[in-house]
Every structure is written in C-alpha cells, then in structure tokens.
C-alpha angles and dihedrals in degrees: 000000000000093000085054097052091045084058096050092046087050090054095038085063099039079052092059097043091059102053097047088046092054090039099059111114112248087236087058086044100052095045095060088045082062101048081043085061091046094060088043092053087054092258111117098055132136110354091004099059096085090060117143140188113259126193112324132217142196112225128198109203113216130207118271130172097275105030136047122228120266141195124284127276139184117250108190124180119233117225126207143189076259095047125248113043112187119273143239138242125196145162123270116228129040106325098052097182125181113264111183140330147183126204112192122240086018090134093147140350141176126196146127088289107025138048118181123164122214141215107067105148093236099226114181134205125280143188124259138169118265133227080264104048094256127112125272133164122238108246146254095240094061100029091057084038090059099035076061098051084040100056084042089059098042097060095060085248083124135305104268085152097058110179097321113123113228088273098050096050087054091058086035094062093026092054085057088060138071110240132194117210121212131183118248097242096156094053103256091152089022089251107307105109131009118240134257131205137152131178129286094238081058090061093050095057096052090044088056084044094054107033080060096050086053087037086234110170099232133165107215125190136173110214147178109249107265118167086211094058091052096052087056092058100050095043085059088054089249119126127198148203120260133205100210136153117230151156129280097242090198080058108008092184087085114061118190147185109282141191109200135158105253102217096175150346136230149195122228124181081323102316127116121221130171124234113227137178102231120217096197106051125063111218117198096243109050112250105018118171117238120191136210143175109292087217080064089065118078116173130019121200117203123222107194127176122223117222 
C-alpha cells in the first residue's frame, strides 16, 4: 500500500511538473534560456550565480529625431541575494536575440568569452548652465571623454588629469568642442535640462588640443568600429572610447546616439557585444559593466599612450 502511494506521489508531481513546464509563458522561457547563455558564457559566477529573472515587460519603441521606430522587444529585471541585479533586453518573434544587459558588480572579467578591464572612473552626466542661462547636461562626448583621461591618470601612466576634480575635467574638455545644444522634446531627462553632442572627429580634435597644452605623449586615432580592433586593444590594457546607439535604459522604449568608453567585449550563444561604461545610466554598484550588440557600435576612437 505504501509502495503504491509513493508511486502515485511520484506521477502526481511529474504531472505538475509538466504542466508548469508547458504553461510558462515563452517570454519567461526565453529569458532563462538567456541567463542560461550567460552562465554558459562565464558571466553569472560568484555572487552573480544566483541570478535570477525579475518582472518582464514588453517595450514598443517609438520614433525620435535621431531613431526610427523598431519592432518590439522584451526588458526583464534581474533579481540577487543583494536585490536588483541588472536587467535584459531582447527581440520579440522568432529570432529572440539578446539586445542588451546589465549584471550588477560585473566591473571586470576574463575568461574564455569575455575580456573587460577595470578601473574607469564611471563619471556620469551632470547639469550645467548654458550659454543662455538654461540646463543643460553636460554631455556624453566630453564626460567619456574625461572617465578615459581619468583611468589613464590614475594609473601613474601620466597626469592628464592634472588638479581638476571628475566634474572639472568634463568642462575642461567640453569647453575645447563645439557643441550643439537640443531641446529634449521626447522626454530623455524627462524634461529638466536640454542635450548636448557633437562628433567624434570633434573630440579628436580637442583631445589633441588638450593632451598638447599638458604636454601629455598620446596616440590618437578615428576608426570604423572592428571587433577585432577593440579586443586588441583590450588585450593591450588600453581602453577606448566608443560611438554607439543604445537604449535608454530609465525608458527603453527611446533609443539615442552615445559616446561611451568600451572596456571589453563577449561572446554570448554566438553573438558579440561590447562591454561600456555608460555615462547616462547609474547602476547600483559603481562601474558595472553594461553590455550591448556590437552591430549597435560605429566608430572607436583610441586613445593610446606613448611611453
């Protein structure tokens, strides 16, 4: 009798099993056969292993100035034994590729698929007055621009830096481009301060500019995105900065233009991405990786010291 109850215990839960297996929804699905990739990719170790998927969402991106609309993709939060975890981003339909993500406290890894040097100072965008009283933030072009000059002078290489604080190496560089000033009509900064850009010719220029006037020996160099040409680099120590277009992780349903510092690449189920240090989005542990396509990313500008 015992023997017979076991048995039916053992096929009501194989039962149930079953049926929660076959009821999960496929977004749920496919997002823990990314996380599954992840581990795979040697992502999720130590403190990130116990990683798991949070809510999920489905996002419609809409049109702005400088992006089309696309199709629709899933965002879900990643939860840890600390909280939030970072989060993930991939395509709707039948190739549900991976998009974008973000694993908290990954500050730097190498493995057999991924490569990411540590130790950019993450400086983040700020507000500032413009020329005509107004707000304005400060800008991804010179505040990558300055996290790169930072890590550089704070390894003894030289002092680019010099004794300007985070925040005054960002105007110093900014006051050498020309930057053009637009007015957040799509609800970037949801309103409080207009944008600011300028090329990444531009920037090579005022780096030139100010590495002479410190008298600072630098090797500067416009190129095509390669993700050959940034694991070189890498491989070398040197981190560089990166043109991309990404998502805006606080409304990922915009998407914009980005200069960013690339501190590493990977490889996931196939796929190459490029680790950043994002200077428009605050992660909860301070220099978190995120991680996006590497077909997002167009130009790379190097930024190599002379010994």
């Amino acid at each position: 009798m015992m023997k017979r109850g076991l048995l039916l215990a053992g096929i009501v839960l194989v039962a149930w099993l079953f049926l929660r297996n076959s009821s999960e929804k496929p977004e749920v699905a496919q997002g823990r056969a990314h996380l599954a990739e992840l581990r795979r990719s040697g992502l999720l170790e130590g403190e990130r292993s116990t990683v798991t998927l949070g809510p999920i969402r489905r996002i419609v991106p809409v049109a702005t100035r400088w992006s089309a609309a696309s199709e629709p993709f899933w965002w879900a939060e990643l939860l840890g034994s600390g909280g939030s975890a970072g989060y993930l981003a991939w395509r709707e339909g039948e190739r549900p590729e991976l998009l974008d993500f973000t694993l908290e406290g990954l500050v730097a890894i190498e493995t057999p698929y991924a490569q990411a040097v540590g130790g950019v100072p993450a400086i983040q965008q700020f507000a500032l007055k413009g020329p005509d009283g107004a707000w304005v933030a400060s800008g991804c072009v010179p505040t990558a621009a300055a996290s790169l000059i930072a890590y550089w002078s704070n390894r003894g290489t030289f002092d680019w830096q010099a004794d300007d604080s985070h925040e005054g190496l960002v105007r110093r560089i900014r006051d050498r481009l020309p930057m053009t000033i637009v007015h957040d009509e799509e609800g970037f900064t949801s309103g409080r301060m207009a944008l600011a850009g300028c090329f990444p010719g531009a920037l090579a220029v005022g780096l030139r500019q100010d590495a002479d006037q410190y008298r600072i020996p630098v090797r500067l160099e416009l190129a095509p995105f390669a993700t050959g040409l940034l694991a070189r680099e890498l491989a070398a120590g040197q981190p560089t900065l990166v043109s991309c277009e990404v998502l805006l992780p606080r409304d990922p349903r915009l998407s914009w233009g980005h200069e960013v510092v690339a501190v590493g690449w990977a490889e996931v189920a196939g796929a190459h991405f490029v680790g950043i240090i994002d200077n428009y989005h605050q992660p909860r542990v301070a220099g978190t990786i995120r991680w996006i396509q590497a077909e997002r990313c167009s130009s790379l500008l190097l930024v190599q010291p002379v010994k």
